[in-house]
PDB file of C-alpha atoms in Angstrom:
ATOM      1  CA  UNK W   1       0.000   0.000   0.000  1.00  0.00           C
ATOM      2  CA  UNK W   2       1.333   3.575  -0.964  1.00  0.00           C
ATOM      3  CA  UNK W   3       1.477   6.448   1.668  1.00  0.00           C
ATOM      4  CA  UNK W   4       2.408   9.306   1.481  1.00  0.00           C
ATOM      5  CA  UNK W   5       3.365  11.927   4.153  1.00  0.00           C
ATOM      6  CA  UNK W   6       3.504  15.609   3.502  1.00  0.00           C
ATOM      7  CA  UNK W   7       5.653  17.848   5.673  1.00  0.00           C
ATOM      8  CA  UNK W   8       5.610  21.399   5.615  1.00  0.00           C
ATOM      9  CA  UNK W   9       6.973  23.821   8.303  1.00  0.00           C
ATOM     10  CA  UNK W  10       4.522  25.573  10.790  1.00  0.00           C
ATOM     11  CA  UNK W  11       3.094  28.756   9.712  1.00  0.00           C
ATOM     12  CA  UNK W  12       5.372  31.753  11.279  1.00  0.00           C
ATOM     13  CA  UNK W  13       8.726  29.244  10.845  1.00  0.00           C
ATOM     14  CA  UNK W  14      11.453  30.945   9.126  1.00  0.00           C
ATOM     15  CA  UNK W  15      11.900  29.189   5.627  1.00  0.00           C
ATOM     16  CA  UNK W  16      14.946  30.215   3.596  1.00  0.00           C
ATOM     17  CA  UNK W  17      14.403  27.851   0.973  1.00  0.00           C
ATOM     18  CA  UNK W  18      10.987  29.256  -0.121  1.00  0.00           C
ATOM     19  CA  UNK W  19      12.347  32.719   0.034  1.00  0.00           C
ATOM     20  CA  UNK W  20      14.921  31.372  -2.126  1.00  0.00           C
ATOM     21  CA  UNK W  21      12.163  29.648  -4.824  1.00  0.00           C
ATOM     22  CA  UNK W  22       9.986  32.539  -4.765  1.00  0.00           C
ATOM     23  CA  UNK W  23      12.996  35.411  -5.488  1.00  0.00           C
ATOM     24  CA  UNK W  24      14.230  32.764  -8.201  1.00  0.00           C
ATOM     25  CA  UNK W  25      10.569  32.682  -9.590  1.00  0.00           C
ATOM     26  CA  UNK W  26      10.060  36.197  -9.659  1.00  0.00           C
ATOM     27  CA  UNK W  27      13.572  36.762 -11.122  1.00  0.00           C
ATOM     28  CA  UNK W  28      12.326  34.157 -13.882  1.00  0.00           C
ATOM     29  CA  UNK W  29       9.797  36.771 -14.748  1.00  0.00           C
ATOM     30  CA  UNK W  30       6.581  34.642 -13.201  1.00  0.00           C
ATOM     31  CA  UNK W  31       4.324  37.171 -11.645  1.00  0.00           C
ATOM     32  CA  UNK W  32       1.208  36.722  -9.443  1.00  0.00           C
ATOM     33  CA  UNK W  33       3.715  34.206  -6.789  1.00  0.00           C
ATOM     34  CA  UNK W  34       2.700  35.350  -3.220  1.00  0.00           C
ATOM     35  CA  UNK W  35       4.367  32.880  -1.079  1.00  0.00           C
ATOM     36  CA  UNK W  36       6.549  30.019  -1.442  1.00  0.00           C
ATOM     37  CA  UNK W  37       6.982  27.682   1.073  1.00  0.00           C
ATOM     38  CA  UNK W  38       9.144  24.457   0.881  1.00  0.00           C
ATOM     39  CA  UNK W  39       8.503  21.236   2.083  1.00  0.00           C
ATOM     40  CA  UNK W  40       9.275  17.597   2.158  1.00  0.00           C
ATOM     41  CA  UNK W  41       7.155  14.514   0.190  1.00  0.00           C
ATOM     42  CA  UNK W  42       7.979  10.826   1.415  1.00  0.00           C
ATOM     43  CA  UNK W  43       6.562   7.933  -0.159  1.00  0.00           C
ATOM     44  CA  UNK W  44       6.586   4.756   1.773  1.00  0.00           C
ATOM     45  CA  UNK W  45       5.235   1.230   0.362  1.00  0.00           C
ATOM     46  CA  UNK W  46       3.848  -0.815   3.494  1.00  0.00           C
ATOM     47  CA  UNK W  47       2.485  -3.424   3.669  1.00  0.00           C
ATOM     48  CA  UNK W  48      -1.206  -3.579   4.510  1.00  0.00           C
ATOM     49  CA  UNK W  49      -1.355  -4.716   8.406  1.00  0.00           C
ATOM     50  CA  UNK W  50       0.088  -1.125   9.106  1.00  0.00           C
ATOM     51  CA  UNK W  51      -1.923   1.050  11.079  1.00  0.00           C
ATOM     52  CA  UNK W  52      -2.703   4.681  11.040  1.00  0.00           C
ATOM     53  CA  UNK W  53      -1.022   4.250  14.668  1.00  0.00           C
ATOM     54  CA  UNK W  54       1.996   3.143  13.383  1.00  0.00           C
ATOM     55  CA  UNK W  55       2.575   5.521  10.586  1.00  0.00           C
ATOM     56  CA  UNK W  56       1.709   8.372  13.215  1.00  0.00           C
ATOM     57  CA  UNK W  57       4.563   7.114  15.060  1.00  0.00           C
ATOM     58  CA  UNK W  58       7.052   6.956  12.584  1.00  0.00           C
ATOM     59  CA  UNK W  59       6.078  10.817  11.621  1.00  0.00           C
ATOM     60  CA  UNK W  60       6.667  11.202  14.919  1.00  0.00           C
ATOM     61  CA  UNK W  61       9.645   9.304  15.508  1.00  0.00           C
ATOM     62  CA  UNK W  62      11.415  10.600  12.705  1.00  0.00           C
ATOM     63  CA  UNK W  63       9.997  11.910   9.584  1.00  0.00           C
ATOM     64  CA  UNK W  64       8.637  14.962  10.948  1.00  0.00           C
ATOM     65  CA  UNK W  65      10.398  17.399  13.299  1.00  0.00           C
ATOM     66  CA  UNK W  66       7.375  17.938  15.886  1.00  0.00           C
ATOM     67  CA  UNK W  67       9.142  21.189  16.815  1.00  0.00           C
ATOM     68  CA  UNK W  68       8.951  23.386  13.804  1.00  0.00           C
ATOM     69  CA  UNK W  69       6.619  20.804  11.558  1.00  0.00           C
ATOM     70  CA  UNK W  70       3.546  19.869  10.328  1.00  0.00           C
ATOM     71  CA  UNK W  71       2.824  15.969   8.837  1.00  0.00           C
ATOM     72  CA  UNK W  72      -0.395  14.518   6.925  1.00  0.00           C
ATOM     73  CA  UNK W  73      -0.737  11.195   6.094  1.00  0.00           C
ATOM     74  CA  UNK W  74      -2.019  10.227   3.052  1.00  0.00           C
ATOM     75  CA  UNK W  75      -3.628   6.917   2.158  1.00  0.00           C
ATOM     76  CA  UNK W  76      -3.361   6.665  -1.901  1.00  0.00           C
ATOM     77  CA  UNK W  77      -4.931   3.178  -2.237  1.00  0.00           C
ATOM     78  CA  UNK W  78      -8.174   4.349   0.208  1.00  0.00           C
ATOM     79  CA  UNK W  79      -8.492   7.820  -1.781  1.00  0.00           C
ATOM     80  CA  UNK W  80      -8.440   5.485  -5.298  1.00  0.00           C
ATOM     81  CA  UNK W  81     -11.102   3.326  -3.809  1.00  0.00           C
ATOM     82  CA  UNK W  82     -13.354   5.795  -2.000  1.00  0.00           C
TER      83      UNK W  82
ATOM     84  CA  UNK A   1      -4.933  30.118  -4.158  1.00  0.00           C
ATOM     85  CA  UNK A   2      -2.880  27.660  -2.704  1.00  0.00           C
ATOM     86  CA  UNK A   3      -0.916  25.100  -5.227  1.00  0.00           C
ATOM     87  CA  UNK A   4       1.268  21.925  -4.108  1.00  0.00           C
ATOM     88  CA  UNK A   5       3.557  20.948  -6.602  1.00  0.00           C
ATOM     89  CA  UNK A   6       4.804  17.434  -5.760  1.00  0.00           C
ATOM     90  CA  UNK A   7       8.537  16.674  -7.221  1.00  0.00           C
ATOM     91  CA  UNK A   8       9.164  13.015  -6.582  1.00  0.00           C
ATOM     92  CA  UNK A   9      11.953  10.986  -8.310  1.00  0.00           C
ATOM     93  CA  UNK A  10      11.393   9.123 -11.507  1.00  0.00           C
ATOM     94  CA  UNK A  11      11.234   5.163 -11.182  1.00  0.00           C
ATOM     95  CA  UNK A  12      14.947   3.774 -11.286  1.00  0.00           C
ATOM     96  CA  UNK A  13      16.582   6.631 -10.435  1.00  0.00           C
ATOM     97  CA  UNK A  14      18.605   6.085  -7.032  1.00  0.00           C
ATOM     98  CA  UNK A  15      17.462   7.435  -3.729  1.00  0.00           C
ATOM     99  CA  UNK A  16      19.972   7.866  -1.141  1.00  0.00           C
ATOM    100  CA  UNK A  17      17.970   9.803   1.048  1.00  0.00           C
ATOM    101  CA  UNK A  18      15.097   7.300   0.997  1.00  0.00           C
ATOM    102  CA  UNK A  19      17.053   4.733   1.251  1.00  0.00           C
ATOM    103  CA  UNK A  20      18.552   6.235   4.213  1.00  0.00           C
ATOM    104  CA  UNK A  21      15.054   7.085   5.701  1.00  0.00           C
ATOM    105  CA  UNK A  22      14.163   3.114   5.116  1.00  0.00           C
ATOM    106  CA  UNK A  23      17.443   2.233   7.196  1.00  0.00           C
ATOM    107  CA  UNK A  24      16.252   4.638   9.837  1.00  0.00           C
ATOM    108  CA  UNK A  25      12.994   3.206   9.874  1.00  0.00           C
ATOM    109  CA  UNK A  26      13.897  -0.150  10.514  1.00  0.00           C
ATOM    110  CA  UNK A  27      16.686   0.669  12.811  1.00  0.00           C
ATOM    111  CA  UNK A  28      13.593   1.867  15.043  1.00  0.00           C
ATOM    112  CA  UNK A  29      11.806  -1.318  15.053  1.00  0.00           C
ATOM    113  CA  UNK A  30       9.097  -0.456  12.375  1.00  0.00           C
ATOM    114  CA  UNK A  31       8.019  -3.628  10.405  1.00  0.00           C
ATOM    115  CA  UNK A  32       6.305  -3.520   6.712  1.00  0.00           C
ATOM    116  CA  UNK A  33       7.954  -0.746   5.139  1.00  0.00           C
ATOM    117  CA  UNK A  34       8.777  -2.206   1.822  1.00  0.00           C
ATOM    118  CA  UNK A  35      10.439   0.995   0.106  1.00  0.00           C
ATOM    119  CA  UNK A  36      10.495   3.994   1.026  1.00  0.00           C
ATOM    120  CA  UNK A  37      11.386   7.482  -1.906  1.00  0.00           C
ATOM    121  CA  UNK A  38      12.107  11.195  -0.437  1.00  0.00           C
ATOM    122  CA  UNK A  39      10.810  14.072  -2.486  1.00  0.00           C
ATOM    123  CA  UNK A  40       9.605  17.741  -2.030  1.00  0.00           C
ATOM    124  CA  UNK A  41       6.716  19.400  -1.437  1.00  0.00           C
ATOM    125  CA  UNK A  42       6.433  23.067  -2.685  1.00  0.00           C
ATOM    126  CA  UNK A  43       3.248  25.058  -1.135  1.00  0.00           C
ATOM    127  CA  UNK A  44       2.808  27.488  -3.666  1.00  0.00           C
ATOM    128  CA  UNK A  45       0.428  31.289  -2.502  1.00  0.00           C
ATOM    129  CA  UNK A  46      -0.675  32.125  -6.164  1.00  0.00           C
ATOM    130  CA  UNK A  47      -3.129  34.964  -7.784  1.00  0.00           C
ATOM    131  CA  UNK A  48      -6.031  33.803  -8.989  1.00  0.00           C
ATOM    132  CA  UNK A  49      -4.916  34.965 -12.377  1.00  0.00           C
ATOM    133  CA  UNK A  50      -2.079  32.162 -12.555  1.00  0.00           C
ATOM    134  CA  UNK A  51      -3.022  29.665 -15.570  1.00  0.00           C
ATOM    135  CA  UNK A  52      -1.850  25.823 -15.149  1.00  0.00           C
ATOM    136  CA  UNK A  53       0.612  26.455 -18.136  1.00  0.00           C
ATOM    137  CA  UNK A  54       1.765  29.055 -16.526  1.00  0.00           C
ATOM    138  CA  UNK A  55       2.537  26.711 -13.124  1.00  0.00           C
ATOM    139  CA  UNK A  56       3.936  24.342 -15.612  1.00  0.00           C
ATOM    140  CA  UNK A  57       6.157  26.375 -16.424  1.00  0.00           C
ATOM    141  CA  UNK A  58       6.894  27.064 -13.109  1.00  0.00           C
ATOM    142  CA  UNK A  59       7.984  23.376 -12.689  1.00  0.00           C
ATOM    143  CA  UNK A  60       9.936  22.499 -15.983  1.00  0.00           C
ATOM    144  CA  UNK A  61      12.290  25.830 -15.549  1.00  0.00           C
ATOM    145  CA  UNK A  62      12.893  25.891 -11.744  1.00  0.00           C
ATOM    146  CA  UNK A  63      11.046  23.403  -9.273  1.00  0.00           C
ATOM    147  CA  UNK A  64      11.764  19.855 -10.481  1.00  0.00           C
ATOM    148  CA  UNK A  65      14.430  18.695 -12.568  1.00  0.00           C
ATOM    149  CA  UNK A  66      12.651  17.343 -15.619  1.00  0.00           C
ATOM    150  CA  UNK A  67      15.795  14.474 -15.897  1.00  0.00           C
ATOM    151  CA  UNK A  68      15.367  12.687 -12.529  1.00  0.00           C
ATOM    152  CA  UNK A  69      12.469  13.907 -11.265  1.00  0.00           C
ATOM    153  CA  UNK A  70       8.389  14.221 -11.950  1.00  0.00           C
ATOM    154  CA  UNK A  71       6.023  16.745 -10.908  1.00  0.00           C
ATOM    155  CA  UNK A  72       2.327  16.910 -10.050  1.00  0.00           C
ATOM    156  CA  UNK A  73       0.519  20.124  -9.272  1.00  0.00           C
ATOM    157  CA  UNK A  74      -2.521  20.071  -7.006  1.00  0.00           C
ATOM    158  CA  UNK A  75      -4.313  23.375  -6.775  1.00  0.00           C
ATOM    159  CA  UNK A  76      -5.976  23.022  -3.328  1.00  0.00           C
ATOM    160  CA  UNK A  77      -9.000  25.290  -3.849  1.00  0.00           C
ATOM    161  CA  UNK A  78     -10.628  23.636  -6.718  1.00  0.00           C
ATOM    162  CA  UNK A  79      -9.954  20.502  -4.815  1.00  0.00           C
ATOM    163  CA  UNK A  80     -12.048  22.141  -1.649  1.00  0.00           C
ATOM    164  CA  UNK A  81     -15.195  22.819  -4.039  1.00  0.00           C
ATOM    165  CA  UNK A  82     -15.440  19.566  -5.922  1.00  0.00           C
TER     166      UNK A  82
END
């Protein structure tokens, strides 16, 4: 089963990198780009006994930094189905 | 409106960082993660005036590296009202 988690910093979190995207976009000449913020994607194939409990924990453990970021946990197999 | 553009590797292109993640993982005592692939999120804050070519764009000239990597782009709001 696919999953994917989405992190993305908490709002008010400095983010260099999306400062650096957006003044590289606007320098590019693309207009109408408010805000830019950066983020991380990761995929994981599991197999299907693994609970919502468990993937919470590993966001926990280690894919997400609780401190300064946000996870969601995304199903792709239950969204295709639903 | 808010736009995620998700960059994830193409198939058969090598991972270190997931593959480090999928040590990591393991190394913790988490059981049925078959494979696990690291990619980016970018939260894009556009105008409403932004065409999908125009966030195309956007991806084949600065956020993903059309050789290695694909892109998706999910505008949020339409998403919300379907």
């Amino acid at each position: 089963m696919k999953v994917h988690i989405h992190v993305s910093l908490k709002p008010g979190v400095l983010d260099p990198q999306g400062r650096a995207i957006h003044h590289a976009l606007e320098g590019l000449g693309f207009d109408g780009v408010n805000d830019v913020r950066a983020g991380r994607l990761i995929e994981l194939d599991v197999a299907d006994g693994v609970t919502d409990d468990a993937l919470d924990e590993m966001c926990r453990k280690l894919l997400a930094n609780m401190v300064i970021e946000n996870y969601r946990i995304e199903r792709m197999d239950q969204k295709e189905t639903a």
